[in-house]
Coordinates of N, CA and C in Angstrom, one line a residue:
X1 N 0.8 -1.2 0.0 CA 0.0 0.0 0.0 C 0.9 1.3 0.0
X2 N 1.8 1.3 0.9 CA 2.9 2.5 0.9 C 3.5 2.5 -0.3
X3 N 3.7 1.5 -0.9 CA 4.3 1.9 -2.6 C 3.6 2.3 -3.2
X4 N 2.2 2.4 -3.6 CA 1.3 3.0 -3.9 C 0.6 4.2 -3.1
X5 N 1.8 4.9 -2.2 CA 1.3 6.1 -2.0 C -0.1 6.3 -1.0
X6 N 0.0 5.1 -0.3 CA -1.6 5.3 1.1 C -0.2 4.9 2.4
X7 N -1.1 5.8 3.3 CA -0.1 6.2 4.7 C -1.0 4.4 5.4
X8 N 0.0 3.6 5.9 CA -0.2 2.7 6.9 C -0.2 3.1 7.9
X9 N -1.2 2.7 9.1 CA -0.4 2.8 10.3 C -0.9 1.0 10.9
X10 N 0.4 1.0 11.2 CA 0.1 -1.1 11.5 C 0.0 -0.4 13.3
X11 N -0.6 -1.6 13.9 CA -0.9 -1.3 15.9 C -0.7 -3.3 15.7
X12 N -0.4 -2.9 17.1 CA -0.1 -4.1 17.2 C -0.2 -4.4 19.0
X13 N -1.2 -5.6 19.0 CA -1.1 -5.7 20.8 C -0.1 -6.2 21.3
X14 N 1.3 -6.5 20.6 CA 2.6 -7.0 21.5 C 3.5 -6.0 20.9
X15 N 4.8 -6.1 21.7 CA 5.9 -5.0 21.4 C 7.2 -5.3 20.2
X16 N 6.1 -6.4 19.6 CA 7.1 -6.6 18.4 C 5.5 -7.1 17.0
X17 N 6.3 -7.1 15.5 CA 5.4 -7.2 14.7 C 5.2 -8.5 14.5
X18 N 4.5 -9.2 13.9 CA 4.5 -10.7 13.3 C 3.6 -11.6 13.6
X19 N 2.7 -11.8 14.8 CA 2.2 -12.1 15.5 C 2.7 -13.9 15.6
X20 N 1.9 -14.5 15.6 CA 2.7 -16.3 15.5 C 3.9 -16.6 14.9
X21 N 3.7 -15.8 13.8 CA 4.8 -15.9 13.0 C 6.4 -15.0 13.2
X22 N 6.3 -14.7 14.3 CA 7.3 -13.5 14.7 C 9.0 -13.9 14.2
X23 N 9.7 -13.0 14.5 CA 10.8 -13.0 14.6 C 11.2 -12.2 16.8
X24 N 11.5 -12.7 17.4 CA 11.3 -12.4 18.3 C 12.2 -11.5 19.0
X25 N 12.9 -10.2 19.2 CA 13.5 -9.7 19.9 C 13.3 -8.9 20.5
X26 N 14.2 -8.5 21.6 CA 15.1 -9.0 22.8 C 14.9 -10.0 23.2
X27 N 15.7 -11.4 23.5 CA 15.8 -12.0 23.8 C 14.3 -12.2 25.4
X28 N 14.7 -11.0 26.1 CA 14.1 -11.1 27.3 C 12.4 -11.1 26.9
X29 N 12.0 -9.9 25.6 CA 10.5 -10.8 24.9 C 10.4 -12.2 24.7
X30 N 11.2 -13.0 24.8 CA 10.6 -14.2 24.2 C 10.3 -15.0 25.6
X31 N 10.9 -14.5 26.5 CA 11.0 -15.1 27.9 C 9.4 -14.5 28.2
X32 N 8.9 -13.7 28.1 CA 7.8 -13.3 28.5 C 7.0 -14.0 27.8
X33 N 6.8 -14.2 26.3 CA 6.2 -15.0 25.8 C 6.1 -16.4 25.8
X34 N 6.4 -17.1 26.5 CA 6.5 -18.3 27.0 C 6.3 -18.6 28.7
X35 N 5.9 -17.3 29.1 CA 5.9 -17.2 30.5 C 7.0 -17.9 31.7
X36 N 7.7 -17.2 30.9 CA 9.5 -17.7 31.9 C 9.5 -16.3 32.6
X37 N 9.3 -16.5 34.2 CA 9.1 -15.2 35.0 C 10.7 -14.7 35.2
X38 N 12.2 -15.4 35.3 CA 13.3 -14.9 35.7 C 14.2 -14.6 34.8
X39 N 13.9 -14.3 33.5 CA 14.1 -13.9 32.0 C 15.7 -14.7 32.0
X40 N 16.5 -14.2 30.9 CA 17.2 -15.1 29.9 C 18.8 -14.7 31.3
X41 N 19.3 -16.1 31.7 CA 20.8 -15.7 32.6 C 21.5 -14.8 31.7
X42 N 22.5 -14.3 32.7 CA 23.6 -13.3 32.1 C 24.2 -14.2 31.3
X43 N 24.4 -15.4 31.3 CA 25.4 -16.1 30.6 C 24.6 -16.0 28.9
X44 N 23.5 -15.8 28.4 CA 23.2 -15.8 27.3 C 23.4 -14.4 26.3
X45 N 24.4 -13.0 27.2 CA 24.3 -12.3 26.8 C 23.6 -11.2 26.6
X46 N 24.4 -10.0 25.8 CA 22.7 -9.1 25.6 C 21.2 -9.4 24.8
X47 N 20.7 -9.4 25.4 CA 18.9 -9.6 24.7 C 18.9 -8.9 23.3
X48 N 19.6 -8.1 22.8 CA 19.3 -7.7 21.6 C 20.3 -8.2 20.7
X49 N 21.4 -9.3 21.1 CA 21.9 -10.0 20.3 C 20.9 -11.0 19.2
X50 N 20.2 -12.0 20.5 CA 19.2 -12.4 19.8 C 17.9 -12.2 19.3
X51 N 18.0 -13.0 17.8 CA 16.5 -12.7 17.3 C 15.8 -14.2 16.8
X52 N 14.7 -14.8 17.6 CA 14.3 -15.7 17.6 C 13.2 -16.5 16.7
X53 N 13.2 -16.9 15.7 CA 12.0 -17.3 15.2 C 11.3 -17.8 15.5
X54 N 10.1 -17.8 15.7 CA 8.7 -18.8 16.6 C 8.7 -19.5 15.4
X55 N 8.6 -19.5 14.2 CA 8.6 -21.0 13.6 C 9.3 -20.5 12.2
X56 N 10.1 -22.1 11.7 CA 11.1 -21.5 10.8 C 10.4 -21.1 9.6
X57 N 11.1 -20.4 8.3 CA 10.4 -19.6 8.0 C 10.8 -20.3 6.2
X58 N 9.8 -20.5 5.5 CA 10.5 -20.8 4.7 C 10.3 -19.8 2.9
X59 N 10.3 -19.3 1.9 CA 10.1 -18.6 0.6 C 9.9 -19.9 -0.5
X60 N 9.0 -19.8 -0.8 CA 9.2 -20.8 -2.3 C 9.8 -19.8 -3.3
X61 N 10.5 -19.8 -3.9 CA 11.4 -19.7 -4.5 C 10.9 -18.9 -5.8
X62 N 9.7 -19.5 -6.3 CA 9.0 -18.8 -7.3 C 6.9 -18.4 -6.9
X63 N 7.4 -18.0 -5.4 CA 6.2 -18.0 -4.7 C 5.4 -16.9 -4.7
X64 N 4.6 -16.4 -4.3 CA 3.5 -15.2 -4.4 C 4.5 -14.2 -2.9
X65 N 5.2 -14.7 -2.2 CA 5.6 -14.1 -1.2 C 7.1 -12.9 -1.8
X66 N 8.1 -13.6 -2.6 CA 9.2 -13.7 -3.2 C 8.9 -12.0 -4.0
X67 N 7.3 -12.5 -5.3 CA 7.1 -11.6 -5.9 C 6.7 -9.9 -5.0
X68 N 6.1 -10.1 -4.3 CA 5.9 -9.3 -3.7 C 7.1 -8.5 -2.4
X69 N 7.9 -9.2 -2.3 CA 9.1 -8.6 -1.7 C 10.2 -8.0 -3.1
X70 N 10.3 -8.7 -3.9 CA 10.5 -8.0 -5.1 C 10.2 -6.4 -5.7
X71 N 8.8 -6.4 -5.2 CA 8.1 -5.6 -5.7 C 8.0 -4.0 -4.8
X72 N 7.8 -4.6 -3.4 CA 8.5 -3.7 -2.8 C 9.6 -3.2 -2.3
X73 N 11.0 -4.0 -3.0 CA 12.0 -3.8 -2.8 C 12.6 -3.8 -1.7
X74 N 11.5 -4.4 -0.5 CA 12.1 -5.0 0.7 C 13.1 -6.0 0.5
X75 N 13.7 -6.6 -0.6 CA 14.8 -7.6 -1.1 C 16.1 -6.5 -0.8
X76 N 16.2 -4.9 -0.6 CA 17.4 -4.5 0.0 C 17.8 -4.8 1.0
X77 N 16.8 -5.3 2.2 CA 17.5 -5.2 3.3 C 17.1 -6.6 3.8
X78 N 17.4 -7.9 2.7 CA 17.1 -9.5 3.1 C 18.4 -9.8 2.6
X79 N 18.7 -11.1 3.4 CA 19.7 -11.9 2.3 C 19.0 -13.0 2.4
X80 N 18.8 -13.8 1.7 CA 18.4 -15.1 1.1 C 19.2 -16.9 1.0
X81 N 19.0 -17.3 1.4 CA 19.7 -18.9 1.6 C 18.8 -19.8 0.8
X82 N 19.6 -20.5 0.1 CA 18.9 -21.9 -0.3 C 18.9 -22.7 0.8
X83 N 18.1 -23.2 0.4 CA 18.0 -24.6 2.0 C 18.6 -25.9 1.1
X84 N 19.5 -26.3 2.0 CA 20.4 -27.4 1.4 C 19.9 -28.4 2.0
X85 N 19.2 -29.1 2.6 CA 18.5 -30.0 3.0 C 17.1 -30.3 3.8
X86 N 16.3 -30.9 3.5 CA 15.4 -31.1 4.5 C 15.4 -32.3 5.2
X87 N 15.4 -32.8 6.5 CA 15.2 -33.4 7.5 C 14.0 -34.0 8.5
X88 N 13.9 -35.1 8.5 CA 12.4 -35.7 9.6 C 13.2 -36.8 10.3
X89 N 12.3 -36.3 11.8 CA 12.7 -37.2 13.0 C 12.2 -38.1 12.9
X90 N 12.3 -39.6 12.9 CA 11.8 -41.0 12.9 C 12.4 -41.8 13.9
X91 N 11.8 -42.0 15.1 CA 12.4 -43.7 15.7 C 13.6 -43.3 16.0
X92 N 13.7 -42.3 16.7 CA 14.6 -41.4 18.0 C 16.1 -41.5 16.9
X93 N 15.8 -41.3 14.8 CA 17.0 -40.7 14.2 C 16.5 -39.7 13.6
X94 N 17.9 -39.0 12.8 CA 17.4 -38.2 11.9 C 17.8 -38.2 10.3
X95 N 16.8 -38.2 9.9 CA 17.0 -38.6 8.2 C 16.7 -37.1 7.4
X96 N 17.8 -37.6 6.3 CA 17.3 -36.7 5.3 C 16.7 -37.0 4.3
X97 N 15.4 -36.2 3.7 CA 14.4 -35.7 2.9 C 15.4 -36.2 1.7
X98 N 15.0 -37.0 0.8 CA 16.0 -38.0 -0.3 C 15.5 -36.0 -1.4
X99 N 16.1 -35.8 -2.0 CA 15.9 -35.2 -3.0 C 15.9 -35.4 -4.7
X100 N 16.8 -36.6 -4.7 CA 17.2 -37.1 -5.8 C 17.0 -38.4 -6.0
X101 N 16.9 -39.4 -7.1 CA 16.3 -40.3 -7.2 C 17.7 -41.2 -6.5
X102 N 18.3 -41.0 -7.0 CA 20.1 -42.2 -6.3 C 19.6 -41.7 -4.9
X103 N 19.3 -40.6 -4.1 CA 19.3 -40.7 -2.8 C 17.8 -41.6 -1.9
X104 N 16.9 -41.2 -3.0 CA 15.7 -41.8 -2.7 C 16.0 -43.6 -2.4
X105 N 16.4 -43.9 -3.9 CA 16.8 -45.7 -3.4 C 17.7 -45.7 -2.4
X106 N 18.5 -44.9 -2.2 CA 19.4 -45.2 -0.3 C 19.0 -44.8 0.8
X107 N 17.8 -44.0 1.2 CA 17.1 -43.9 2.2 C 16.5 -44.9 2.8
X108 N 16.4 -44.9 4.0 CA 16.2 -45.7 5.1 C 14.9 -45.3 5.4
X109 N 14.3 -44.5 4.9 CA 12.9 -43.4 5.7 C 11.9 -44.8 5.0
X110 N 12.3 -45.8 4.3 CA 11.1 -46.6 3.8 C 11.4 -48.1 3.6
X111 N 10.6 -48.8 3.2 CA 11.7 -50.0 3.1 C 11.3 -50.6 1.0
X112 N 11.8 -51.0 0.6 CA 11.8 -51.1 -0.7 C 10.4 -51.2 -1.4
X113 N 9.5 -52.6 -0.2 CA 8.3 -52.4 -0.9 C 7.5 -50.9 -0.5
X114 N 7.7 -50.2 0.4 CA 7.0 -48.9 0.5 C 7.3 -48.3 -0.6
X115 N 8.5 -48.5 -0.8 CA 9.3 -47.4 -2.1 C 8.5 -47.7 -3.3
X116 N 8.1 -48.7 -3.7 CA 7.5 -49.1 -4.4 C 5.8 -48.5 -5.1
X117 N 5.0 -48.8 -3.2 CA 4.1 -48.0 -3.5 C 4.0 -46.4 -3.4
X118 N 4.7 -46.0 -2.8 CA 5.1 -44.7 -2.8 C 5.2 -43.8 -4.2
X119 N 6.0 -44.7 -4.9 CA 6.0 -44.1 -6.5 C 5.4 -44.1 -7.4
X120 N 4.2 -45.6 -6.7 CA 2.6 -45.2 -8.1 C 2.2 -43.9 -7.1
X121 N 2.0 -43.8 -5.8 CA 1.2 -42.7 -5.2 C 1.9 -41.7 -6.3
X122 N 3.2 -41.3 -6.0 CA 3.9 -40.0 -7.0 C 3.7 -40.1 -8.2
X123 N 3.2 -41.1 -9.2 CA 2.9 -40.8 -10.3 C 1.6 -40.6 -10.5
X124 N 0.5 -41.1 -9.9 CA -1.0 -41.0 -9.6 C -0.8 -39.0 -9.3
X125 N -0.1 -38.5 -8.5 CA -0.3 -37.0 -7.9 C 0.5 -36.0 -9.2
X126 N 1.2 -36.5 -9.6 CA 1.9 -35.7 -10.7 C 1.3 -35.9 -11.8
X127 N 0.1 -37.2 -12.5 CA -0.1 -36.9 -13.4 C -2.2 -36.4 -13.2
X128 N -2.2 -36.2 -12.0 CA -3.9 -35.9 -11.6 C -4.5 -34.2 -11.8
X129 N -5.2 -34.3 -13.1 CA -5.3 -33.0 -13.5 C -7.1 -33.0 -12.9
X130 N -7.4 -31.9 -12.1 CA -8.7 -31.7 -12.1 C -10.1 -31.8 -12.9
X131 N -9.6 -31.0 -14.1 CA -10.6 -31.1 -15.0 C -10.9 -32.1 -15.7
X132 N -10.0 -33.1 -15.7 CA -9.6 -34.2 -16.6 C -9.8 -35.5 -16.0
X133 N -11.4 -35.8 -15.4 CA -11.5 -37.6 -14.9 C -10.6 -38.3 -15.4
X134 N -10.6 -38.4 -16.7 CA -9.5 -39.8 -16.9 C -8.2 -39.8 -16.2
X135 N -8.0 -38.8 -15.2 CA -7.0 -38.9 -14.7 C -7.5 -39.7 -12.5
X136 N -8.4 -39.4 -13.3 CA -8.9 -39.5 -11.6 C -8.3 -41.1 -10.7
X137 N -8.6 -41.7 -11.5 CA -8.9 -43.4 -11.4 C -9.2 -43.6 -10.1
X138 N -10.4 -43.3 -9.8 CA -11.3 -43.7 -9.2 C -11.5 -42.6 -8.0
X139 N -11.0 -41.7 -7.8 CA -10.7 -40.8 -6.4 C -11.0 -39.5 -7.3
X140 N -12.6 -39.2 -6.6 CA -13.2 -37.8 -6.8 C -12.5 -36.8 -6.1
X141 N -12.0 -35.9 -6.3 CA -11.3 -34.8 -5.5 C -12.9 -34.0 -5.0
X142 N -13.9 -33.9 -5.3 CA -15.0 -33.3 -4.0 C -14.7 -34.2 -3.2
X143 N -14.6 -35.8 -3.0 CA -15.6 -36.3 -2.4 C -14.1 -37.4 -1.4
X144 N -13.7 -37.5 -2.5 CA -12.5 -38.1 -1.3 C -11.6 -37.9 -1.0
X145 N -11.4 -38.0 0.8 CA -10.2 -37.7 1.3 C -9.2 -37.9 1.2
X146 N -8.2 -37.3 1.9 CA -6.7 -37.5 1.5 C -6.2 -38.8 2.5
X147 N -6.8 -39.2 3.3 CA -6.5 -40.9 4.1 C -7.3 -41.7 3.0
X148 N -8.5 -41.3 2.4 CA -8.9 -42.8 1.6 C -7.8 -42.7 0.2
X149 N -7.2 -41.4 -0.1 CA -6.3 -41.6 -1.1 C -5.0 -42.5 -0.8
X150 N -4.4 -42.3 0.6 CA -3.2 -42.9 1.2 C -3.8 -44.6 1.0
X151 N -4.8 -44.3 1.7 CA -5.2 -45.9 1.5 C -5.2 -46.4 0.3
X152 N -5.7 -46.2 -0.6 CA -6.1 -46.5 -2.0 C -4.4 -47.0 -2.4
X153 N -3.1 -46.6 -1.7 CA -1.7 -46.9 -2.4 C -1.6 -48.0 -1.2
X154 N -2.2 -47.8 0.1 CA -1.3 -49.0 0.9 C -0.5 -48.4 1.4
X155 N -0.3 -47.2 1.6 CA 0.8 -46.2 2.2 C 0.5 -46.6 4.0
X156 N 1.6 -46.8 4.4 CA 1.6 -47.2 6.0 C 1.4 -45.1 6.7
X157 N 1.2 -45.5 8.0 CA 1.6 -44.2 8.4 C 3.0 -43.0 8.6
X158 N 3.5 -43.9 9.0 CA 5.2 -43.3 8.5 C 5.4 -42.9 7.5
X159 N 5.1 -43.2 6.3 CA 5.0 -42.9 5.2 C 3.5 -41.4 4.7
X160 N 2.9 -41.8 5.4 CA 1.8 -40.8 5.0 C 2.3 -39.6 6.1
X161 N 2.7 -39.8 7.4 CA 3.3 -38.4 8.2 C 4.5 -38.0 7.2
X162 N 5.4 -38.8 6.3 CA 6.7 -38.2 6.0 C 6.0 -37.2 4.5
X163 N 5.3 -38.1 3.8 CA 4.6 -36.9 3.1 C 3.8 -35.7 3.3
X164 N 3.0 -35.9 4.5 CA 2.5 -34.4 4.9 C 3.3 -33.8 5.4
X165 N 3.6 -33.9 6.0 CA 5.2 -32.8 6.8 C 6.2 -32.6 6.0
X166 N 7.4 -33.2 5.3 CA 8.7 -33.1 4.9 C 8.3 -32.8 3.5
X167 N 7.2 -33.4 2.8 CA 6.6 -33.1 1.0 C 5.7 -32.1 1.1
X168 N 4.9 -32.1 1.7 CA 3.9 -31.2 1.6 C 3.3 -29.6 2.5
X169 N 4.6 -30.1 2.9 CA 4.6 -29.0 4.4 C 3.5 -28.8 5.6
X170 N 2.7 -29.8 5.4 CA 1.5 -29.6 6.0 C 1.4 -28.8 7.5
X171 N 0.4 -27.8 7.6 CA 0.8 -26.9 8.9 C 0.1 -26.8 9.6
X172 N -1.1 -27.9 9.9 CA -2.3 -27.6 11.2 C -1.9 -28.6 12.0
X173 N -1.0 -28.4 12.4 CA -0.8 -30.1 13.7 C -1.0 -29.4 15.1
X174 N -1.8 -29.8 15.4 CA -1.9 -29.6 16.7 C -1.2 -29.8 17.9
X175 N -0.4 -30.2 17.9 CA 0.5 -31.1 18.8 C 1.6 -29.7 19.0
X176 N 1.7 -28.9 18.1 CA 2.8 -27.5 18.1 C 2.1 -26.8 18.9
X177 N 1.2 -25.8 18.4 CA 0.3 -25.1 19.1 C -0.6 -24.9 17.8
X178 N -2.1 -24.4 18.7 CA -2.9 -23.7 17.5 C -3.3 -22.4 17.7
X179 N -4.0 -21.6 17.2 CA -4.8 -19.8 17.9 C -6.0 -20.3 16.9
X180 N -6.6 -19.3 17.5 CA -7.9 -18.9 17.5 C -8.0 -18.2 15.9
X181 N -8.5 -18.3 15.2 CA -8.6 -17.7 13.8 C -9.4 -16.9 13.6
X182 N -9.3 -15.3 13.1 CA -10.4 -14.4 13.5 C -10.6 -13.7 12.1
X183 N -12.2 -13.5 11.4 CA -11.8 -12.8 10.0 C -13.2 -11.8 10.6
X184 N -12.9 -10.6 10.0 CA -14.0 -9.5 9.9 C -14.9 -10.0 9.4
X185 N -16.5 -9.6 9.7 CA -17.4 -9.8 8.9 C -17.7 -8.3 7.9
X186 N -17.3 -7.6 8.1 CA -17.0 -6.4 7.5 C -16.1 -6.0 6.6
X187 N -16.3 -6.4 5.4 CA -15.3 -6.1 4.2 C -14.7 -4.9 3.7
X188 N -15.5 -3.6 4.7 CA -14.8 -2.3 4.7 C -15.1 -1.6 3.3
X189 N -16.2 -2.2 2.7 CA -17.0 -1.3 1.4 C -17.5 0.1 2.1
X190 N -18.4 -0.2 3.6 CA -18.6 1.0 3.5 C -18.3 2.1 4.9
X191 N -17.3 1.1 5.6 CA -16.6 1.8 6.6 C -15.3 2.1 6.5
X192 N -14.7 1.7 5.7 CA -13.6 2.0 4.8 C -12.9 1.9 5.5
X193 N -12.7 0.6 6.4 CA -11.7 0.0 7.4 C -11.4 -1.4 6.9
X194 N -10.8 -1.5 6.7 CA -9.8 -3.0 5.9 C -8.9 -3.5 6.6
X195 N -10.0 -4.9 7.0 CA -9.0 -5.9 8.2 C -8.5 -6.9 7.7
X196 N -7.4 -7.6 8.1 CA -6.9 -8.4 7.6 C -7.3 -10.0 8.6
X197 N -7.1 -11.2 8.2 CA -7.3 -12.2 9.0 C -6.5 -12.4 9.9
X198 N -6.7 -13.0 11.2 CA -5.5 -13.0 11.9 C -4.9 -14.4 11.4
X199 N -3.5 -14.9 12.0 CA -2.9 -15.9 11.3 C -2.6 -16.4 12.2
X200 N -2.5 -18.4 11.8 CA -1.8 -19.2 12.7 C -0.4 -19.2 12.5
X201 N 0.6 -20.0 13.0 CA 1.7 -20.1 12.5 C 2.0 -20.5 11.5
X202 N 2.6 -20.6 10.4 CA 2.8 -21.1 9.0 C 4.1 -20.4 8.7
X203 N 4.5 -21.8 7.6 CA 5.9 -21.9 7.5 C 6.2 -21.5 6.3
X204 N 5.3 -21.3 5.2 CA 5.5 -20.8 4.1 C 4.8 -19.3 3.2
X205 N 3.9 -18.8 4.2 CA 3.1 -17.4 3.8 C 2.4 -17.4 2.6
X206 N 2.3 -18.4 2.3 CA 1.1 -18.6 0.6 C 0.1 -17.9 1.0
X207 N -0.4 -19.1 1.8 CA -1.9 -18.4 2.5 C -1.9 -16.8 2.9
X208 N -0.8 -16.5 3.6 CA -0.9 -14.9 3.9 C -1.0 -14.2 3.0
X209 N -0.2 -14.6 2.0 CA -0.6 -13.6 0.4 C -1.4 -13.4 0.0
X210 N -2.2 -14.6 0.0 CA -3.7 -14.6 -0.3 C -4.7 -13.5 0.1
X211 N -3.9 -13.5 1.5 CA -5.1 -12.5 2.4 C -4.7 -11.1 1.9
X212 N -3.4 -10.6 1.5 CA -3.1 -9.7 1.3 C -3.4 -8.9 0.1
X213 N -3.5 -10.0 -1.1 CA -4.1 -9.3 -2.0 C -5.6 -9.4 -2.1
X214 N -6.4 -10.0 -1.0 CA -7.5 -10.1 -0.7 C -7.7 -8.5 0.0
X215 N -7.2 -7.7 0.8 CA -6.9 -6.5 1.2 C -7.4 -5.6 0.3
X216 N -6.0 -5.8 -0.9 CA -5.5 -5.2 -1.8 C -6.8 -4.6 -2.6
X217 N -7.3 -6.0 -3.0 CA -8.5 -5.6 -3.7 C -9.9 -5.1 -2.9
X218 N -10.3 -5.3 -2.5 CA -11.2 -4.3 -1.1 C -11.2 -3.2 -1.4
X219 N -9.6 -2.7 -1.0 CA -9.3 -1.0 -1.1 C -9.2 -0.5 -2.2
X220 N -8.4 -1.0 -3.3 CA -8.5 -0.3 -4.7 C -9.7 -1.3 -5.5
X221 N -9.7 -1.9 -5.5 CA -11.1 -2.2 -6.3 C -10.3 -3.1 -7.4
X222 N -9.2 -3.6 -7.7 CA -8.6 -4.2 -8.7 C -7.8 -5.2 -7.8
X223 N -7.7 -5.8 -9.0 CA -6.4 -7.1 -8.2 C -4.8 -6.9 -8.3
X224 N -4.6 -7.3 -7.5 CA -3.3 -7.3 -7.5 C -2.5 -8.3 -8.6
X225 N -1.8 -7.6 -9.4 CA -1.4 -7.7 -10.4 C 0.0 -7.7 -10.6
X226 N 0.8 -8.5 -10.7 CA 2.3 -8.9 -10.4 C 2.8 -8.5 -11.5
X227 N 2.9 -8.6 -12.8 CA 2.8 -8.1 -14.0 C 2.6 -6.3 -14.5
X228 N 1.2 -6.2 -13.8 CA 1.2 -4.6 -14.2 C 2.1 -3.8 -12.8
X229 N 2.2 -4.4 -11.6 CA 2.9 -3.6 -10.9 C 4.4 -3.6 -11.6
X230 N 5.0 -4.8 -11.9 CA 6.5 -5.0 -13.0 C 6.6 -3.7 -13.6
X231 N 5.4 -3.4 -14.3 CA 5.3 -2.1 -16.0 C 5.4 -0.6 -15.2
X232 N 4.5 -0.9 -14.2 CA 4.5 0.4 -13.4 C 6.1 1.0 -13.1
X233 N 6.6 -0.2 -12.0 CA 7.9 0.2 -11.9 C 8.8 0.2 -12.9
X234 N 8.9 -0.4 -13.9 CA 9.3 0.3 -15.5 C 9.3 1.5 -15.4
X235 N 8.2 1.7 -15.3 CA 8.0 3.5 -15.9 C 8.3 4.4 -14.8
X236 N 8.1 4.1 -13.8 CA 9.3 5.0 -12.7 C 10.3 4.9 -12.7
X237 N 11.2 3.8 -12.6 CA 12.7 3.9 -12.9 C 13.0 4.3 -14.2
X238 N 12.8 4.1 -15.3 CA 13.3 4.0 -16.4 C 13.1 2.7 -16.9
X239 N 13.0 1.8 -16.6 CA 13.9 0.5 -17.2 C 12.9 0.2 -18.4
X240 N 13.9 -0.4 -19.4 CA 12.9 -1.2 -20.6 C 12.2 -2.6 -19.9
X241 N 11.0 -3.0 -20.5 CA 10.3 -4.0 -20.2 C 11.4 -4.8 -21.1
X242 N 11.2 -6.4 -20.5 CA 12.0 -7.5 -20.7 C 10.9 -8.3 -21.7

């Protein structure tokens, strides 16, 4: 909104921004937040050395989050990492996320016949187009779940937790923490107050995007447009379109 010239004012009921999703500092906030009444020992240093993430944080790479930090040129003041591996705890070890097919046959996360069914499941999901029953074979996407789909391969559980979590990122587990999820009933057409939803923790901000250009469009009346914002800033900087 500020690149387009409207004054934000963000409020916030804690003394840092992010809400679940925070990045946490002074150290001695996080102690509060977790209700540790005799905050962080001297031995851990000054509190504003550390800055803590409540949950790790991750960018798809060609994601709706990525474009939009682009866009606002908040990418001046990021640096960026590739993630060189992913990891799941299994049976008190820790494995790595096979990435590659040579690593896939040497993982231990399955045992050959899982591997087996494992990879009609991955060809069944890679070749299942929506519109296209003949792709379906036999699994309505209205009507059936994602356990009668596991089932339908014979997929054990270990195998169906290593696909939701380490493939698919899956982010409502209860077992972490959950909040309370809060959306306006008031879409701000004619109080011209534009709320956003509040958020759980999440590890990848898709969904947040969502909400953002859900915003977006509320207040200007158009969609947010990744493409015409590209042209725009063309024509303020100078630059030729590519």
């Amino acid at each position: 909104m500020s690149v387009n010239g409207k004054k934000v004012l963000h409020m916030d009921r804690n003394p840092y921004y992010g809400g679940e999703s925070s990045s946490i500092t002074p150290l001695e906030e996080l102690y509060k937040r977790f209700g540790i009444p005799d905050g962080p020992p001297e031995s851990m240093g000054r509190g504003r050395d550390w800055n803590v993430d409540l949950i790790p944080k991750f960018l798809m790479a060609n994601g709706q989050l990525v474009k939009m930090l682009l866009y606002t040129e908040v990418t001046r003041y990021l640096d960026f990492k590739v993630v060189e591996g992913s990891f799941v705890y299994k049976g008190g070890k820790i494995y790595k996320v096979p990435s590659t097919e040579t690593e896939a046959l040497a993982s231990n996360l399955m045992g050959m016949f899982e591997k087996r069914r494992f990879r009609k499941f991955l060809v069944f999901v890679a070749n299942f187009d929506e519109n296209d029953p003949k792709t379906y074979e036999g699994v309505d996407p209205k009507l059936t779940t994602m356990r009668d789909v596991y089932k339908k391969f014979d997929l054990g559980q270990d195998v169906i937790d290593f696909t939701g979590h380490a493939l698919a990122l899956y982010r409502t587990d209860e077992f972490v923490a959950i909040s309370d999820l809060y959306e306006s009933t008031d879409d701000g057409s004619e109080s011209q107050i534009f709320s956003s939803r509040s958020y759980d923790a999440t590890t990848h901000f898709e969904t947040t995007c969502n909400d953002i250009k859900d915003i977006y469009k509320r207040m200007t009346g158009s969609d947010f447009d990744f493409e015409n914002m590209k042209r725009k800033q063309n024509d303020v900087f100078g630059e030729d379109e590519q």
